[in-house]
Amino acid sequence: MTTPSDKKWIDVDLHVHSIVSNRPKEFMLRKVQTGECYTQPQVVYDTCKARGMDLVTLTDHDTIEGALQIAHHDDVFLSEEVTVAFPEDQLHVHVVTWDITEEQHAEIQRVRKNIYEFTDYVRAEGIPHFLAHPLSEVRGPLTTWHLQRLLLMFKHLEGKNGTRDIIHGRALQRLIGGLTHEHLVRWAN
């Protein structure tokens, strides 16, 4: 049997919602007036621990309220899934940030209206982050123009997401696999 000290990795799910994510961004969930998740934060914690997670976090949409409800556990850290906007056209994307403080959450909420200010802030603060479900539309159509900028701004992309179509994951793999240094330089210029 492997003990936690013998492990070469830490098990943690970095994209988990709770009942606090009750204002879904997805069109269909809004249309049928349903929440994204109905699980209480403590139940999420208990489930993660029962499934062998070493650490637990919640990445509710634009809030750390759920994570704060379980923060009394020593193996919990604060995180959130942030709705970030391109200032040019208000297209929204989701970025997961984790291991943040309450003060950082407040600043993230302030700068999330401008994706460029947001990325500058999380990088300057050393906040780990990744672009969530990069090929999924949150509000409005994701265009080539947006995708090029996203691929320049984010080093880390969510490759698999249990609620997203498997076709998105395959398309992302093909897209990333076909990128060259020349592509990135041309887009950056």
XYZ file of C-alpha atoms in Angstrom:
189
model
C 0.000 0.000 0.000
C 1.256 3.479 -0.893
C 1.329 6.021 1.886
C 1.016 9.749 1.138
C 4.713 10.274 1.968
C 5.691 7.624 -0.621
C 3.672 9.233 -3.382
C 5.365 11.245 -6.097
C 2.278 13.373 -6.674
C -0.602 14.935 -4.805
C -4.160 14.018 -5.709
C -6.452 17.016 -6.021
C -9.269 17.934 -8.401
C -8.633 21.509 -9.532
C -12.033 22.123 -11.136
C -14.885 21.336 -8.736
C -18.111 23.249 -8.133
C -20.558 23.330 -5.253
C -24.066 24.689 -4.752
C -22.469 28.143 -4.520
C -22.118 28.039 -8.347
C -25.794 28.851 -8.688
C -25.607 31.428 -11.478
C -24.581 29.346 -14.493
C -22.954 31.053 -17.466
C -24.034 28.350 -19.930
C -27.031 29.299 -22.063
C -28.973 26.049 -21.631
C -28.620 26.017 -17.837
C -29.805 29.630 -17.679
C -32.669 28.864 -20.059
C -34.042 26.055 -17.866
C -33.311 28.106 -14.727
C -31.124 25.528 -13.025
C -27.929 25.772 -11.041
C -24.643 24.275 -12.151
C -24.297 22.151 -9.024
C -26.494 21.206 -6.073
C -23.861 19.754 -3.735
C -23.061 21.463 -0.443
C -19.371 22.384 0.065
C -18.936 19.965 2.984
C -20.366 17.115 0.887
C -17.903 17.967 -1.907
C -15.107 17.865 0.662
C -16.260 14.515 2.076
C -16.625 13.039 -1.413
C -13.161 14.194 -2.480
C -11.596 12.732 0.658
C -13.510 9.449 0.179
C -12.103 9.271 -3.355
C -8.554 9.602 -2.069
C -7.835 13.281 -2.650
C -4.918 14.606 -0.589
C -6.076 18.226 -0.898
C -9.471 19.761 -1.602
C -10.519 23.026 -3.192
C -13.672 24.442 -4.725
C -13.653 26.450 -7.926
C -17.091 28.008 -7.839
C -17.884 30.738 -10.347
C -16.557 34.150 -9.313
C -16.722 33.408 -5.593
C -14.739 31.762 -2.818
C -17.797 31.475 -0.571
C -17.974 27.672 -0.879
C -14.255 27.207 -0.281
C -14.460 29.440 2.800
C -17.176 27.144 4.200
C -14.687 24.247 4.274
C -11.506 26.263 4.886
C -11.370 25.109 8.519
C -9.958 21.796 7.232
C -6.144 21.780 7.122
C -6.112 20.241 3.629
C -8.285 22.889 1.918
C -7.088 25.872 -0.102
C -9.063 28.712 -1.704
C -9.707 28.755 -5.438
C -12.283 29.988 -7.929
C -13.309 29.814 -11.568
C -13.186 33.391 -12.788
C -15.309 34.786 -15.609
C -12.882 37.047 -17.463
C -13.809 39.411 -20.309
C -12.066 40.658 -23.408
C -12.489 44.440 -23.130
C -12.835 44.807 -26.907
C -16.150 42.935 -27.158
C -16.979 41.580 -23.684
C -16.538 37.958 -24.779
C -16.176 35.905 -21.592
C -13.871 32.984 -20.892
C -13.299 31.011 -17.712
C -9.977 30.859 -15.915
C -9.405 28.689 -12.857
C -7.200 30.259 -10.203
C -6.147 28.332 -7.155
C -4.356 28.761 -3.852
C -5.469 32.368 -3.501
C -6.113 34.590 -0.504
C -9.273 36.514 0.247
C -7.443 39.714 -0.698
C -6.355 38.230 -4.034
C -9.937 37.113 -4.688
C -11.114 40.702 -4.181
C -8.518 42.034 -6.627
C -9.283 39.257 -9.127
C -12.931 40.315 -9.062
C -11.875 43.901 -9.758
C -9.587 43.130 -12.720
C -11.605 40.322 -14.334
C -13.428 42.773 -16.595
C -10.224 43.075 -18.641
C -8.424 39.849 -19.532
C -5.121 41.670 -20.076
C -5.175 43.287 -16.619
C -6.299 39.975 -15.131
C -3.434 37.964 -16.666
C -0.914 40.644 -15.669
C -2.224 40.489 -12.093
C -2.221 36.690 -11.648
C 1.272 36.449 -13.154
C 2.632 39.257 -10.947
C 1.128 37.583 -7.864
C 2.391 34.133 -8.875
C -1.150 32.740 -8.756
C -1.393 29.334 -10.444
C -4.087 29.419 -13.140
C -5.316 27.737 -16.301
C -7.769 28.493 -19.070
C -10.819 26.309 -18.431
C -12.536 24.477 -21.300
C -10.754 26.676 -23.893
C -12.936 25.774 -26.889
C -16.271 26.194 -25.130
C -18.277 29.349 -25.531
C -19.271 31.038 -22.299
C -21.051 34.088 -23.705
C -20.820 34.869 -27.372
C -18.927 33.174 -30.166
C -15.271 32.278 -29.666
C -13.476 33.429 -32.807
C -10.030 32.761 -34.258
C -9.054 36.241 -33.072
C -9.923 35.312 -29.457
C -8.349 31.869 -29.651
C -5.045 33.228 -30.938
C -4.856 35.667 -28.047
C -5.815 33.021 -25.509
C -3.082 30.688 -26.758
C -0.563 33.515 -26.385
C -1.744 34.501 -22.901
C -2.142 31.100 -21.227
C 0.541 28.463 -20.775
C -1.864 26.001 -19.198
C -5.131 24.825 -20.755
C -7.706 22.431 -19.356
C -7.561 19.410 -21.631
C -10.335 17.309 -20.099
C -13.517 18.394 -18.387
C -16.208 15.942 -17.358
C -19.051 18.224 -18.414
C -17.653 19.102 -21.824
C -18.005 17.207 -25.066
C -15.098 14.843 -25.780
C -14.895 16.421 -29.241
C -13.649 19.648 -27.616
C -10.748 17.792 -26.003
C -9.792 16.110 -29.265
C -10.031 19.352 -31.213
C -7.855 21.113 -28.638
C -5.237 18.360 -28.883
C -5.178 18.660 -32.683
C -4.967 22.443 -32.495
C -2.125 22.459 -29.963
C -0.340 19.629 -31.778
C -0.339 21.670 -34.983
C 1.019 24.862 -33.443
C 4.506 25.948 -34.352
C 6.807 28.617 -32.984
C 6.147 30.536 -36.195
C 2.415 30.597 -35.492
C 2.966 32.112 -32.075
C 5.468 34.691 -33.334
C 3.115 35.747 -36.153
C 0.182 36.064 -33.764
C 2.252 37.968 -31.213
C 3.332 40.452 -33.902
